[in-house]
CSV table of C-alpha atoms in Angstrom, one decimal:
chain,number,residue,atom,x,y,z
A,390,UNK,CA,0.0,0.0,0.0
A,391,UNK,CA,1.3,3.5,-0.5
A,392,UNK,CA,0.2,6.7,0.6
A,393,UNK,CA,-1.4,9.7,-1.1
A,394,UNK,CA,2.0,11.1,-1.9
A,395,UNK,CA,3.1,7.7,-4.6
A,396,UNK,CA,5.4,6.5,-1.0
A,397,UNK,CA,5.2,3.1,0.2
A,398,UNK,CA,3.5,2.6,3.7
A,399,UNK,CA,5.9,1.5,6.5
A,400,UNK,CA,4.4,0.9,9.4
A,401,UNK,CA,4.7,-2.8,9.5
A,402,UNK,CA,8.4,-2.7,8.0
A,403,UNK,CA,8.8,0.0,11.2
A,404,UNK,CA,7.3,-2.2,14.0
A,405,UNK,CA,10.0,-4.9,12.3
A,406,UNK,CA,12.5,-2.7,12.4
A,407,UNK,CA,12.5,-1.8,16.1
A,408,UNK,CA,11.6,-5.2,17.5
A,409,UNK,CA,15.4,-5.8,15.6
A,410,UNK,CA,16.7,-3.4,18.0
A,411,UNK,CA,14.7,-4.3,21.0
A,412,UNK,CA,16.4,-7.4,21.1
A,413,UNK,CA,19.8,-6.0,22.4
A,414,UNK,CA,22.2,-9.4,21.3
A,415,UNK,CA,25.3,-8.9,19.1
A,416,UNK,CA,27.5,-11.1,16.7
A,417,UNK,CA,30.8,-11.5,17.4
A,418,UNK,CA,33.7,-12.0,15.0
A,419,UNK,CA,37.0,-12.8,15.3
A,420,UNK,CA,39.3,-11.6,13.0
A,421,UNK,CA,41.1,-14.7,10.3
A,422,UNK,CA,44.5,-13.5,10.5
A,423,UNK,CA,46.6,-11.5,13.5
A,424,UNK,CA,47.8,-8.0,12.9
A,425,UNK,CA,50.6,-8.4,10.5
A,426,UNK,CA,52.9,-6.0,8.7
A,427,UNK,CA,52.0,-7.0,5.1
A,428,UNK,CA,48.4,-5.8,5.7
A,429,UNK,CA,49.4,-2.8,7.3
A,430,UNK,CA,52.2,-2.1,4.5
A,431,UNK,CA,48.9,-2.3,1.9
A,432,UNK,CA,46.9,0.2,3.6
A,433,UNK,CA,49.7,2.5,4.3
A,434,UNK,CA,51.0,2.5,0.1
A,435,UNK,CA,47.2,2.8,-0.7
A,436,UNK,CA,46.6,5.8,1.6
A,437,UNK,CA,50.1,7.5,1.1
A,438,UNK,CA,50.4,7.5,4.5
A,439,UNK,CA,54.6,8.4,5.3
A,440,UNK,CA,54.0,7.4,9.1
A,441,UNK,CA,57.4,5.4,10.1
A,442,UNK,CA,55.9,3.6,13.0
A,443,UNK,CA,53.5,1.5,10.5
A,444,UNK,CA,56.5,0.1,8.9
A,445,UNK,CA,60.2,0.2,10.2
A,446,UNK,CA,60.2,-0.9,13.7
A,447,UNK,CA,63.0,0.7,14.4
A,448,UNK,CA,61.2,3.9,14.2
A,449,UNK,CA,58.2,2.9,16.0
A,450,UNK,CA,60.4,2.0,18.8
A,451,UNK,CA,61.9,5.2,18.6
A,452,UNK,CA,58.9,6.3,19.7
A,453,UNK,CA,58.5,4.2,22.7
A,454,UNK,CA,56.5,1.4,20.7
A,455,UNK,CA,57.5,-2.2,21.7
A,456,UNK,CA,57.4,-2.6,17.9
A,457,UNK,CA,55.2,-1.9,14.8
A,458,UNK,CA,52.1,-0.6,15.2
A,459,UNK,CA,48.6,-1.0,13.2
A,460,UNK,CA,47.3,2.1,12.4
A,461,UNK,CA,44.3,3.2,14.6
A,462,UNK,CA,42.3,3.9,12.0
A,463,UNK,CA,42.6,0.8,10.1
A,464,UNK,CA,40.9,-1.3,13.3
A,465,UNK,CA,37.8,-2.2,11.0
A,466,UNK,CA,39.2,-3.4,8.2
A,467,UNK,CA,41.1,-7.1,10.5
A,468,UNK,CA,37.3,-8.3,10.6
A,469,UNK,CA,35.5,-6.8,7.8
A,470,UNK,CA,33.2,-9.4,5.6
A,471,UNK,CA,35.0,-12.1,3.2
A,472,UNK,CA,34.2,-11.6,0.3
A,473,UNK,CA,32.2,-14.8,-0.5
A,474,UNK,CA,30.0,-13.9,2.9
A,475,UNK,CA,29.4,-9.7,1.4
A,476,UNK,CA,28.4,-11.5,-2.8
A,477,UNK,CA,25.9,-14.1,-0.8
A,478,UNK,CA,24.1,-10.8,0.5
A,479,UNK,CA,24.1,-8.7,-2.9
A,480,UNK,CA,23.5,-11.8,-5.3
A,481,UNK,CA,22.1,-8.6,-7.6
A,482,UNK,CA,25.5,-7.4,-8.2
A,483,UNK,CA,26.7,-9.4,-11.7
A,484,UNK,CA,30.5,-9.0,-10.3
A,485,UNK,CA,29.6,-11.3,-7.8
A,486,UNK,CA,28.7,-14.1,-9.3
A,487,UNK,CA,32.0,-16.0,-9.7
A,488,UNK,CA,32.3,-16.3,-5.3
A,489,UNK,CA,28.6,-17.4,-4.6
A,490,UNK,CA,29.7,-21.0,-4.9
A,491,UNK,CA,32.3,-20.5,-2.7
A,492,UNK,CA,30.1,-19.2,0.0
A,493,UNK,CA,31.1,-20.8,3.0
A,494,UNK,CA,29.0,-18.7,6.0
A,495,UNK,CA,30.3,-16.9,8.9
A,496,UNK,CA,33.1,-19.4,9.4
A,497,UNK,CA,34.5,-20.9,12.7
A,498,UNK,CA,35.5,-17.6,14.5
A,499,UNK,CA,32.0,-16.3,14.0
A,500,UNK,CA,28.8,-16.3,16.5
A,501,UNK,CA,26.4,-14.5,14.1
A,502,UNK,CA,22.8,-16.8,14.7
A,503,UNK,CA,20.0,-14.6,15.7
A,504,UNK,CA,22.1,-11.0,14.8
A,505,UNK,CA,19.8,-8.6,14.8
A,506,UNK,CA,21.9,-6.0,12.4
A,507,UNK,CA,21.9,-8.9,9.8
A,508,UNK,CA,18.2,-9.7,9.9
A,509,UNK,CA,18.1,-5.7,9.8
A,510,UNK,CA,19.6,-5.4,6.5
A,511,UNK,CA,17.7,-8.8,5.3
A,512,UNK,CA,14.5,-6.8,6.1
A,513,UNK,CA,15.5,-3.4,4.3
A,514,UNK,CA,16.9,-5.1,1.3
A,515,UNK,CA,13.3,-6.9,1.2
A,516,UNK,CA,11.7,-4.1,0.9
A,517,UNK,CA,13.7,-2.6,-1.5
A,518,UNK,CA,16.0,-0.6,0.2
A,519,UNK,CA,19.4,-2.5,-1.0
A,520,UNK,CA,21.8,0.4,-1.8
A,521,UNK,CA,24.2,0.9,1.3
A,522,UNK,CA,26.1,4.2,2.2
A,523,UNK,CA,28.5,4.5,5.4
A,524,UNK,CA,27.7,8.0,6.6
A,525,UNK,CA,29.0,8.0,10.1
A,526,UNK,CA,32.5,6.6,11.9
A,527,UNK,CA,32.9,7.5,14.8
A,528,UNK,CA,36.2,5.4,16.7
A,529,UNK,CA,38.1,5.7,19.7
A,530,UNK,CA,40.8,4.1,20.7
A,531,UNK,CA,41.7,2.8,23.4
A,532,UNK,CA,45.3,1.0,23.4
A,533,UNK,CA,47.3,0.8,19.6
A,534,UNK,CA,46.9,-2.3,18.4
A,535,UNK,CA,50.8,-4.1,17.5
A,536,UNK,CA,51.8,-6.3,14.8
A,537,UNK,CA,50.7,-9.8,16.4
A,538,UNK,CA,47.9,-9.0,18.0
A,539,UNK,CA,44.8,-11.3,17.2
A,540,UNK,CA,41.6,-8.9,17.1
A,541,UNK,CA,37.4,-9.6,17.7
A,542,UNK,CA,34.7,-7.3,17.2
A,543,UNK,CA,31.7,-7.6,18.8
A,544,UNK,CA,28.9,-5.7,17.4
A,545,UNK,CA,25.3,-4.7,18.7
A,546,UNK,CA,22.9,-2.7,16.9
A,547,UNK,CA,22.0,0.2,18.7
A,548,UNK,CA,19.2,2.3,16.6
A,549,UNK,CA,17.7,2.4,13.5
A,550,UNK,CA,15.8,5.8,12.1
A,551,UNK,CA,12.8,6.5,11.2
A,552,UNK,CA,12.4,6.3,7.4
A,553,UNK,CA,14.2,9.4,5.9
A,554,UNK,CA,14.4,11.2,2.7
A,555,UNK,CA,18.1,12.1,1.6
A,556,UNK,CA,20.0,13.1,-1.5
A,557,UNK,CA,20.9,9.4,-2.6
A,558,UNK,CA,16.6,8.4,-2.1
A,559,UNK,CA,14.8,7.8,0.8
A,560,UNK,CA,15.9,4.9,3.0
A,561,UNK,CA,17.1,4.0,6.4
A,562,UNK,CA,20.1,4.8,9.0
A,563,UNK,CA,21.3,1.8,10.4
A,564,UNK,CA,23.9,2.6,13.6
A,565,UNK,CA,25.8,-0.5,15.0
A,566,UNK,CA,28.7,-0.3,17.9
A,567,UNK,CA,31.2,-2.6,17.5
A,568,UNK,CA,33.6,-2.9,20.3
A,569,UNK,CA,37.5,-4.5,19.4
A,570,UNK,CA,39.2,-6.9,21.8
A,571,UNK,CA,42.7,-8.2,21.8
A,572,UNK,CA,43.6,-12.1,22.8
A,573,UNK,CA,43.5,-11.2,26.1
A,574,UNK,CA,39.9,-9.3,25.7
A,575,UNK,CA,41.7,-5.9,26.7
A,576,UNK,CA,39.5,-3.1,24.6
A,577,UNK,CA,41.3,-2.1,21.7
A,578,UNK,CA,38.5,-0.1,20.0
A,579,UNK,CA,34.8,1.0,19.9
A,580,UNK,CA,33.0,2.3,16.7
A,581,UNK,CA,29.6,3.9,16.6
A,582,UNK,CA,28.8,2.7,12.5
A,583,UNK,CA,25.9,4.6,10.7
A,584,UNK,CA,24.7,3.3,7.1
A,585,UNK,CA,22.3,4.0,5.0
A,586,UNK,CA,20.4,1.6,3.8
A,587,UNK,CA,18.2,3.0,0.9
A,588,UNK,CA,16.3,3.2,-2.4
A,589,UNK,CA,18.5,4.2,-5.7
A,590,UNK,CA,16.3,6.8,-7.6
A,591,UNK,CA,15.1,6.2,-11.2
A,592,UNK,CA,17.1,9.2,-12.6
A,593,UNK,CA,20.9,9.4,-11.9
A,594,UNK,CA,22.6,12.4,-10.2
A,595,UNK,CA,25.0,14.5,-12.1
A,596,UNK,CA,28.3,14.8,-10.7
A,597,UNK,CA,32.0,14.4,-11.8
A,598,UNK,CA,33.0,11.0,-12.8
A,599,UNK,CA,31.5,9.3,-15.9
A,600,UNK,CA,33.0,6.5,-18.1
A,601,UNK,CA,36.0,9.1,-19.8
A,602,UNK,CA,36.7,10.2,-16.1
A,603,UNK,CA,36.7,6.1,-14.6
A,604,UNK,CA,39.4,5.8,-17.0
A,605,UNK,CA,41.5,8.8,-16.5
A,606,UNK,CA,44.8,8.3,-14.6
A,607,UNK,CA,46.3,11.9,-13.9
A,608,UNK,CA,50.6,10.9,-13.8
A,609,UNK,CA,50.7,12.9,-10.9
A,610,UNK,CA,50.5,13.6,-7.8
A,611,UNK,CA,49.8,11.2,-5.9
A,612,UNK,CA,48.5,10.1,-2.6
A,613,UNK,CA,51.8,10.8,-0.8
A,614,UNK,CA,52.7,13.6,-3.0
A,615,UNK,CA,53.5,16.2,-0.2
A,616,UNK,CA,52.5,14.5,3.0
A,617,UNK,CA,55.4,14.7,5.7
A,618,UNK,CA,54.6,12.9,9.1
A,619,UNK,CA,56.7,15.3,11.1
A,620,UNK,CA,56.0,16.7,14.5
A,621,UNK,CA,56.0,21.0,15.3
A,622,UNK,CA,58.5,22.3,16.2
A,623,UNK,CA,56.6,24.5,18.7
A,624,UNK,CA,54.0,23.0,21.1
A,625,UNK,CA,50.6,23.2,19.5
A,626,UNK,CA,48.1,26.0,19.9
A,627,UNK,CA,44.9,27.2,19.5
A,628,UNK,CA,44.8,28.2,15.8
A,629,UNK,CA,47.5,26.4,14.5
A,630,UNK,CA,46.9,24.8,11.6
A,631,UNK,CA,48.3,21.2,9.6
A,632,UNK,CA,49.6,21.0,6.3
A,633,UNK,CA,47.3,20.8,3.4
A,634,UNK,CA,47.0,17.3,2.1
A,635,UNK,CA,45.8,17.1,-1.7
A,636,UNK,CA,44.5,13.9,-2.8
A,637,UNK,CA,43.8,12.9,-6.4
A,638,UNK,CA,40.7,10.6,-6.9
A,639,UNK,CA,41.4,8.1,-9.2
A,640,UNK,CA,40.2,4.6,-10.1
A,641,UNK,CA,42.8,3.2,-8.8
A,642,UNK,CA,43.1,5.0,-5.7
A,643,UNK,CA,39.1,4.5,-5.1
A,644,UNK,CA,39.8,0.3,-5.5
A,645,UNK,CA,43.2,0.5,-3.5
A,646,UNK,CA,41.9,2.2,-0.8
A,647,UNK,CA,38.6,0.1,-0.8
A,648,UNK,CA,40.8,-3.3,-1.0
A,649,UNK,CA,43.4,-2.6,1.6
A,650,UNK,CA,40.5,-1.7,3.9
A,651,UNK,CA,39.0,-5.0,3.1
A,652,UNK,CA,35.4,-3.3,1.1
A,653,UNK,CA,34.6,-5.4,-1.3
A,654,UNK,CA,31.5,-3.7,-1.6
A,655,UNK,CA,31.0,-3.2,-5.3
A,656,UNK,CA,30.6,0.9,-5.5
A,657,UNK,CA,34.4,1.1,-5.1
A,658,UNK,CA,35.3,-1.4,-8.3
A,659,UNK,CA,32.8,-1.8,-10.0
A,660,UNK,CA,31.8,1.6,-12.3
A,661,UNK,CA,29.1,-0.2,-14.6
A,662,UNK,CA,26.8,-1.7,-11.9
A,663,UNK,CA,27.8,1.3,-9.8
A,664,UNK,CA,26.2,3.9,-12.0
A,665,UNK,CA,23.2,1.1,-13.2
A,666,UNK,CA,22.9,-0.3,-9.5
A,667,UNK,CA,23.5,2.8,-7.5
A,668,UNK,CA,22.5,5.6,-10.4
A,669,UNK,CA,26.0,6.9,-9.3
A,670,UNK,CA,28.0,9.0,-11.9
A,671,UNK,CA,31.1,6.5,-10.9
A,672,UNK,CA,32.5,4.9,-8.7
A,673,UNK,CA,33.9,6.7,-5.3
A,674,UNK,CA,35.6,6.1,-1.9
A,675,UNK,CA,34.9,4.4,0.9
A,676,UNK,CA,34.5,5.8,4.6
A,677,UNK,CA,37.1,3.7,6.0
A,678,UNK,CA,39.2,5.5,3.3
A,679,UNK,CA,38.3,8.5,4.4
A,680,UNK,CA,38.8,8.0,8.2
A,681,UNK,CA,42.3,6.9,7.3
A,682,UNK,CA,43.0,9.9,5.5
A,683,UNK,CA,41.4,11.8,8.3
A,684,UNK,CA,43.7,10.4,10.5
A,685,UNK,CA,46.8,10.9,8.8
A,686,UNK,CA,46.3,14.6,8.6
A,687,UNK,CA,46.9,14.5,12.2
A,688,UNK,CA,49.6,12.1,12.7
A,689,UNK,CA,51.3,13.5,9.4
A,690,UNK,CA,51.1,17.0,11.6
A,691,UNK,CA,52.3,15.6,15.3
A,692,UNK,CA,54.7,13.1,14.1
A,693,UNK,CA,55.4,9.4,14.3
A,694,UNK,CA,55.2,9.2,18.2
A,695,UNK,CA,51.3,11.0,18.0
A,696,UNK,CA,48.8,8.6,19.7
A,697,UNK,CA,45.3,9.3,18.2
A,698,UNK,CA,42.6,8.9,20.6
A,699,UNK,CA,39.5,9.5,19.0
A,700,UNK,CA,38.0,10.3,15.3
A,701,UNK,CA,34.8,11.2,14.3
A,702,UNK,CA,33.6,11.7,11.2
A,703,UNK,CA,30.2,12.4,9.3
A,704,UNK,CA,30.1,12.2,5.1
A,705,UNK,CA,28.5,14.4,3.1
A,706,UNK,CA,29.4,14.7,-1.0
A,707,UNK,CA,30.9,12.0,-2.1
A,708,UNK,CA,34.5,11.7,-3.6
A,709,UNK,CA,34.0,10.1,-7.3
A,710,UNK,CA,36.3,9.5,-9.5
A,711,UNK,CA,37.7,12.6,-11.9
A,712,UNK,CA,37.6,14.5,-8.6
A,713,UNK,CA,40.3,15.9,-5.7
A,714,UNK,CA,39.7,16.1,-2.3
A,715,UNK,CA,41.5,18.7,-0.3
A,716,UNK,CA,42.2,17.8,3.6
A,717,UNK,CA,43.1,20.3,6.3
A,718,UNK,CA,43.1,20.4,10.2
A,719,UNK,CA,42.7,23.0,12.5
A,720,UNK,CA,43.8,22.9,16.3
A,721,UNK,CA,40.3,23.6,18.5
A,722,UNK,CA,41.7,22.9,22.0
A,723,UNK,CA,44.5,21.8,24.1
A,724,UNK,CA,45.0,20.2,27.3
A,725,UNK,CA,48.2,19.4,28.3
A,726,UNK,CA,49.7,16.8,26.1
A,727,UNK,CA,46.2,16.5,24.2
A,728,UNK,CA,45.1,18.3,21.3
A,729,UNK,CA,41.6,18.6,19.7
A,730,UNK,CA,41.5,19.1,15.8
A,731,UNK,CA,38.9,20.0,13.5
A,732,UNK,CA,39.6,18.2,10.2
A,733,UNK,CA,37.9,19.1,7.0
A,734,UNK,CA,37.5,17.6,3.7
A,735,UNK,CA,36.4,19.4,0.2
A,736,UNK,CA,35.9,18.4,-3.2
A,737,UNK,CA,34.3,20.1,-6.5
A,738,UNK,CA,30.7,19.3,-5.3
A,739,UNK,CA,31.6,20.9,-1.3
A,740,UNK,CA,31.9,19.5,2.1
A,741,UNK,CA,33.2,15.6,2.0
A,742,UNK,CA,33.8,15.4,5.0
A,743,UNK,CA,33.5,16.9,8.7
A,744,UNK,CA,35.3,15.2,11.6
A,745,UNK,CA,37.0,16.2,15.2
A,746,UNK,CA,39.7,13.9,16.1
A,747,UNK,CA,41.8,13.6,19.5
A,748,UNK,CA,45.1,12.8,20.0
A,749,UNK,CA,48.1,12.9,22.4
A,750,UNK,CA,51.5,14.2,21.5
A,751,UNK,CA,54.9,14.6,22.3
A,752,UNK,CA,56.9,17.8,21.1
């Protein structure tokens, strides 16, 4: 039944919805592999990210690391979906089709019967609302996670909104916290996770990107072109600003970034179903992506030894392909040997992103 407006009745899918929620229980997930260096060397060429302490451990015990370090930001991508586990749920993606008979479940590790986020998302893509968009990450951290470490996430959904109407079509925001544990069940991480799950509207959007742009690949710069993890020389202050980062968006840097993050979700590789699927000029980055390079602004301004203690981050236009995205940071507050920063991200459509991040320094 719809209403007098053309818009399908929800009520029932609602009352679903919320009973999903009520029921409080979690999955939990432990990640295949331990934290490991050739992983971490991935992300860090992908991002352009110069920090030492990722990748000589000489460096990172310079800064009075046992050892190598993961970086914080990276902390989702040790237990994201396989990809045989993320094709089984979008069997409407043609890319897909070649891992469906290797579908093999949650695996082992995983205690995912009964997960309320999962029948969540069964529900919405039901009802038509299929397309998925992170628009919320917010993480804070709690201890550095070290090459060797064996992580586990343990994720309860905590709300789900009210139907909404937003640029990419009306649908759903989905928020699950997801709490990271070491071997020894010491907290790692927690992550407050909003997606939205939503309708793809019958006309596509104009914005840069389009077949030509998918397969322009600009010589230079790069992602590391310019990016100096080096600490002040003065201690930080109010006002003080970080170094511009300038970040090309390519195809190749959208499916990088999306790979070493461990997205195999198909709106970062796959520009036909993408702009068919989605109605999406091209494809663009993900928000772990984004949080990474959120994250490097500030370690690339305090210096290897930086401990970040919190990011949070909300999207707004995406970053396609054919597009740059421009970083900068801004110190809002300090507190001894903790600084507050407000971090911005623009491209040709606007704001990308807007995020605060914490993090403890030593000048």
């Amino acid at each position: 039944m719809a209403t007098e407006t053309g818009e399908p009745e929800t009520g029932e899918l609602d009352e679903l919805l919320q009973e999903c929620v009520a029921q409080g229980t979690g999955s939990l997930v432990r990640a295949r592999h331990p934290v490991n260096a050739p992983m971490i060397d991935m992300w860090a060429d992908a991002l352009g990210d110069p920090n030492p302490a990722y990748r000589d451990g000489a460096a990172a015990r310079a800064t009075g690391r046992s050892g190598l370090i993961a970086p914080p930001t990276m902390v989702q991508a040790w237990t994201m979906p396989r990809l045989p586990a993320l094709a089984a749920t979008l069997r409407q993606v043609p890319g897909y089709a070649p891992y469906l008979a290797a579908e093999a479940g949650p695996g082992p590790d995983s205690k995912a019967s009964d997960n309320p986020a999962a029948a969540v998302h069964r529900l919405l893509t039901a009802h038509g609302y299929a397309a998925r968009a992170a628009t919320r990450c917010r993480q804070q951290y709690h201890r550095e996670a070290a090459v060797g470490d064996h992580l586990s996430c343990e994720s309860v959904l905590t709300t789900v909104s009210p139907r909404k109407r937003t640029a990419l079509g009306p649908g759903y925001f989905v928020t699950t916290r997801m709490t990271f544990r070491d071997q020894d069940e010491a907290d790692v991480a927690t992550v407050d996770w909003t997606v939205l799950c939503f309708r793809t509207p019958e006309e596509a959007p104009t914005a840069p990107g389009s077949a030509a742009s998918d397969a322009a690949e600009p010589a230079q710069p790069t992602p590391a072109s310019g990016r100096i993890c080096r600490p002040p020389a003065t201690p930080p202050r109010v006002g003080d600003r970080t170094r511009v980062t300038t970040i090309p968006i390519t195809p190749t840097f959208v499916i990088a970034t999306a790979f070493a993050t461990q997205d195999f979700y198909a709106a970062h590789h796959d520009a036909d179903w993408t702009r068919t699927g989605l109605r999406r000029p091209g494809i663009f980055t993900n928000i772990l992506a984004t949080t990474g390079l959120v994250g490097g602004v500030v370690t690339d301004w305090g210096g290897p030894a930086t401990r970040l203690l919190e990011v949070d981050l909300r999207l707004l236009a995406p970053n396609h392909t054919g597009d740059t995205l421009t970083l900068d940071g801004e110190v809002t507050a300090v507190a001894g040997d903790e600084a507050e920063l407000r971090v911005t991200g623009t491209n040709s459509l606007g704001p990308h992103v807007q995020a605060t991040a914490r993090a403890r320094l030593t000048v």
